[in-house]
Amino acid sequence: MPLEFGLTSELTNTQFAPLAAIGYAYRRYGTLKRLQTVQIPLKEVHHSPQDKLEEVLVSILAGCEHLVEINTVLRPDTHLAQTWGQSQFAEQSVVSRSLDALTQMNLTELRAATTAIWREHSLVWAHDWRGWLWFDLDLSGLLCSAHAEGSEKGYFSGKKRHRTPVGPCFSPTLL
């Protein structure tokens, strides 16, 4: 199935185009094949237990805070489901029952599968550890110079910071 983006004359279209692209890429490159090693003891009616695990991932990536949102956010979106290899996503109660059926052994298998996926695709594991790994995270929202190395304009939810002069001329004790 070739991946195409554009306008359609259909009545519905997916609102999750990036997730559709991710689903297509994951299926094409077999990224989530390791989830097949998790053997959940459930019968398969319309969706396999592994499909339901993928659906949990899709719901997280779609911003669902609770599984109940699958019915309103993901289930009606058949175009998105098709890029993930399903005709339609499973109902949230079916997904919940699948998660309830996980045993301690299944959780160990799931942890091993997700760790293997993470290690295979993480750039940290490919890093040359003879040198430094620089990790810079600044949540202060303080202004920096536009000429600072690697500086980018950011967004801090309505917080406005004003530049304050630095040095002894601004010290309240000297005024």
Tab-separated table of C-alpha atoms in Angstrom:
chain	number	residue	atom	x	y	z
A	1	MET	CA	0.000	0.000	0.000
A	2	PRO	CA	1.719	3.235	-1.094
A	3	LEU	CA	1.594	6.118	1.366
A	4	GLU	CA	-0.058	9.219	-0.092
A	5	PHE	CA	-0.992	12.578	1.388
A	6	GLY	CA	-3.494	14.929	-0.173
A	7	LEU	CA	-7.093	16.037	-0.335
A	8	THR	CA	-9.835	13.512	-0.953
A	9	SER	CA	-13.443	13.757	-2.002
A	10	GLU	CA	-14.491	11.299	0.713
A	11	LEU	CA	-16.803	12.297	3.551
A	12	THR	CA	-14.279	11.309	6.206
A	13	ASN	CA	-10.558	11.585	6.479
A	14	THR	CA	-8.161	10.911	9.319
A	15	GLN	CA	-7.303	13.721	11.697
A	16	PHE	CA	-4.206	11.810	12.775
A	17	ALA	CA	-2.071	11.957	9.630
A	18	PRO	CA	1.236	11.694	11.531
A	19	LEU	CA	-0.050	8.594	13.353
A	20	ALA	CA	-1.126	7.135	10.037
A	21	ALA	CA	2.389	7.653	8.688
A	22	ILE	CA	3.893	6.090	11.817
A	23	GLY	CA	1.526	3.107	11.545
A	24	TYR	CA	2.426	2.599	7.923
A	25	ALA	CA	6.158	2.812	8.669
A	26	TYR	CA	5.924	0.492	11.684
A	27	ARG	CA	4.114	-2.127	9.604
A	28	ARG	CA	6.409	-1.769	6.612
A	29	TYR	CA	9.618	-2.103	8.626
A	30	GLY	CA	8.264	-4.603	11.169
A	31	THR	CA	9.071	-2.365	14.108
A	32	LEU	CA	6.425	-3.852	16.402
A	33	LYS	CA	6.912	-7.506	15.374
A	34	ARG	CA	8.470	-8.217	18.777
A	35	LEU	CA	5.017	-7.770	20.338
A	36	GLN	CA	4.138	-11.127	18.738
A	37	THR	CA	6.272	-12.771	21.429
A	38	VAL	CA	3.760	-11.728	24.093
A	39	GLN	CA	1.410	-14.713	24.280
A	40	ILE	CA	-1.792	-13.487	25.944
A	41	PRO	CA	-4.177	-16.386	26.649
A	42	LEU	CA	-7.214	-14.979	24.821
A	43	LYS	CA	-9.210	-16.152	21.855
A	44	GLU	CA	-9.047	-14.067	18.721
A	45	VAL	CA	-12.417	-13.004	17.340
A	46	HIS	CA	-11.825	-9.862	15.293
A	47	HIS	CA	-8.564	-8.547	16.756
A	48	SER	CA	-5.536	-10.436	17.964
A	49	PRO	CA	-4.174	-9.673	21.447
A	50	GLN	CA	-1.108	-8.139	19.774
A	51	ASP	CA	-3.380	-5.838	17.722
A	52	LYS	CA	-4.922	-4.674	20.985
A	53	LEU	CA	-1.475	-3.956	22.434
A	54	GLU	CA	-0.713	-1.862	19.353
A	55	GLU	CA	-4.042	-0.105	19.834
A	56	VAL	CA	-3.006	0.883	23.354
A	57	LEU	CA	0.140	2.409	21.847
A	58	VAL	CA	-1.914	4.263	19.225
A	59	SER	CA	-4.265	5.598	21.902
A	60	ILE	CA	-1.309	6.926	23.881
A	61	LEU	CA	0.178	8.556	20.783
A	62	ALA	CA	-3.240	10.048	19.917
A	63	GLY	CA	-3.382	11.732	23.312
A	64	CYS	CA	-6.041	9.558	24.929
A	65	GLU	CA	-5.759	9.838	28.695
A	66	HIS	CA	-8.082	6.891	29.359
A	67	LEU	CA	-8.938	3.739	27.430
A	68	VAL	CA	-12.597	4.759	27.264
A	69	GLU	CA	-11.564	7.482	24.792
A	70	ILE	CA	-10.729	4.779	22.233
A	71	ASN	CA	-14.452	4.506	21.405
A	72	THR	CA	-14.806	8.202	20.570
A	73	VAL	CA	-11.334	9.118	19.294
A	74	LEU	CA	-9.908	6.068	17.524
A	75	ARG	CA	-12.701	3.613	16.781
A	76	PRO	CA	-14.608	5.861	14.317
A	77	ASP	CA	-11.384	6.613	12.406
A	78	THR	CA	-11.244	3.649	10.024
A	79	HIS	CA	-8.616	5.298	7.805
A	80	LEU	CA	-6.193	5.424	10.713
A	81	ALA	CA	-7.008	1.810	11.617
A	82	GLN	CA	-6.213	0.704	8.060
A	83	THR	CA	-2.704	2.185	8.243
A	84	TRP	CA	-2.181	0.092	11.386
A	85	GLY	CA	-3.341	-3.059	9.565
A	86	GLN	CA	-6.894	-3.296	10.910
A	87	SER	CA	-10.258	-2.603	9.313
A	88	GLN	CA	-11.418	-0.890	12.521
A	89	PHE	CA	-9.955	-0.513	15.991
A	90	ALA	CA	-11.344	-2.733	18.749
A	91	GLU	CA	-13.824	-1.383	21.273
A	92	GLN	CA	-12.288	-0.111	24.493
A	93	SER	CA	-13.943	-2.782	26.644
A	94	VAL	CA	-12.270	-5.489	24.547
A	95	VAL	CA	-8.914	-3.743	24.903
A	96	SER	CA	-9.458	-3.404	28.662
A	97	ARG	CA	-10.282	-7.096	28.998
A	98	SER	CA	-7.107	-7.951	27.119
A	99	LEU	CA	-5.031	-5.855	29.497
A	100	ASP	CA	-6.818	-7.427	32.472
A	101	ALA	CA	-5.870	-10.870	31.138
A	102	LEU	CA	-2.141	-10.108	31.258
A	103	THR	CA	-0.323	-12.404	33.673
A	104	GLN	CA	2.961	-11.668	35.399
A	105	MET	CA	4.675	-13.768	32.733
A	106	ASN	CA	2.959	-11.701	29.990
A	107	LEU	CA	4.163	-8.496	31.633
A	108	THR	CA	7.702	-9.851	31.669
A	109	GLU	CA	7.383	-10.748	27.967
A	110	LEU	CA	5.929	-7.302	27.198
A	111	ARG	CA	8.737	-5.570	29.071
A	112	ALA	CA	11.331	-7.631	27.170
A	113	ALA	CA	9.655	-6.882	23.818
A	114	THR	CA	9.403	-3.125	24.417
A	115	THR	CA	12.961	-2.978	25.724
A	116	ALA	CA	14.193	-4.777	22.605
A	117	ILE	CA	12.255	-2.342	20.383
A	118	TRP	CA	13.629	0.621	22.309
A	119	ARG	CA	17.225	-0.624	22.168
A	120	GLU	CA	16.984	-1.374	18.455
A	121	HIS	CA	15.750	2.106	17.569
A	122	SER	CA	17.320	4.322	20.238
A	123	LEU	CA	20.140	6.601	19.154
A	124	VAL	CA	21.617	6.444	22.653
A	125	TRP	CA	22.717	2.861	22.061
A	126	ALA	CA	24.502	3.919	18.871
A	127	HIS	CA	26.342	6.763	20.646
A	128	ASP	CA	30.135	6.650	20.717
A	129	TRP	CA	30.660	6.482	24.478
A	130	ARG	CA	34.316	7.470	24.210
A	131	GLY	CA	33.016	11.039	24.059
A	132	TRP	CA	30.401	12.985	25.998
A	133	LEU	CA	26.663	12.675	25.584
A	134	TRP	CA	25.302	16.200	25.999
A	135	PHE	CA	21.813	16.484	27.374
A	136	ASP	CA	20.574	20.026	27.933
A	137	LEU	CA	17.144	20.703	29.365
A	138	ASP	CA	16.116	24.160	30.539
A	139	LEU	CA	12.586	24.678	31.838
A	140	SER	CA	13.316	28.008	33.518
A	141	GLY	CA	11.993	30.109	30.644
A	142	LEU	CA	14.735	32.683	31.153
A	143	LEU	CA	15.720	34.725	28.142
A	144	CYS	CA	18.930	34.020	26.331
A	145	SER	CA	20.721	35.833	23.597
A	146	ALA	CA	19.643	35.189	20.032
A	147	HIS	CA	23.331	34.647	19.331
A	148	ALA	CA	23.765	31.879	21.931
A	149	GLU	CA	24.906	28.597	20.456
A	150	GLY	CA	21.930	26.317	19.725
A	151	SER	CA	19.394	28.763	21.132
A	152	GLU	CA	15.862	28.557	19.841
A	153	LYS	CA	12.721	30.466	20.613
A	154	GLY	CA	10.463	28.459	22.914
A	155	TYR	CA	6.967	28.677	24.350
A	156	PHE	CA	6.083	28.751	28.034
A	157	SER	CA	2.285	28.746	28.375
A	158	GLY	CA	1.563	32.444	28.779
A	159	LYS	CA	4.554	33.187	31.004
A	160	LYS	CA	6.295	36.379	30.038
A	161	ARG	CA	9.794	37.049	31.208
A	162	HIS	CA	11.244	40.528	31.011
A	163	ARG	CA	14.903	41.213	30.661
A	164	THR	CA	16.413	42.568	33.836
A	165	PRO	CA	19.747	44.315	33.839
A	166	VAL	CA	22.495	42.330	35.466
A	167	GLY	CA	25.295	43.879	37.459
A	168	PRO	CA	25.916	46.192	40.379
A	169	CYS	CA	24.083	49.141	38.779
A	170	PHE	CA	20.745	47.368	39.345
A	171	SER	CA	21.378	46.294	42.914
A	172	PRO	CA	18.599	47.646	45.182
A	173	THR	CA	21.154	48.520	47.876
A	174	LEU	CA	22.970	50.871	45.498
A	175	LEU	CA	19.840	52.746	44.355
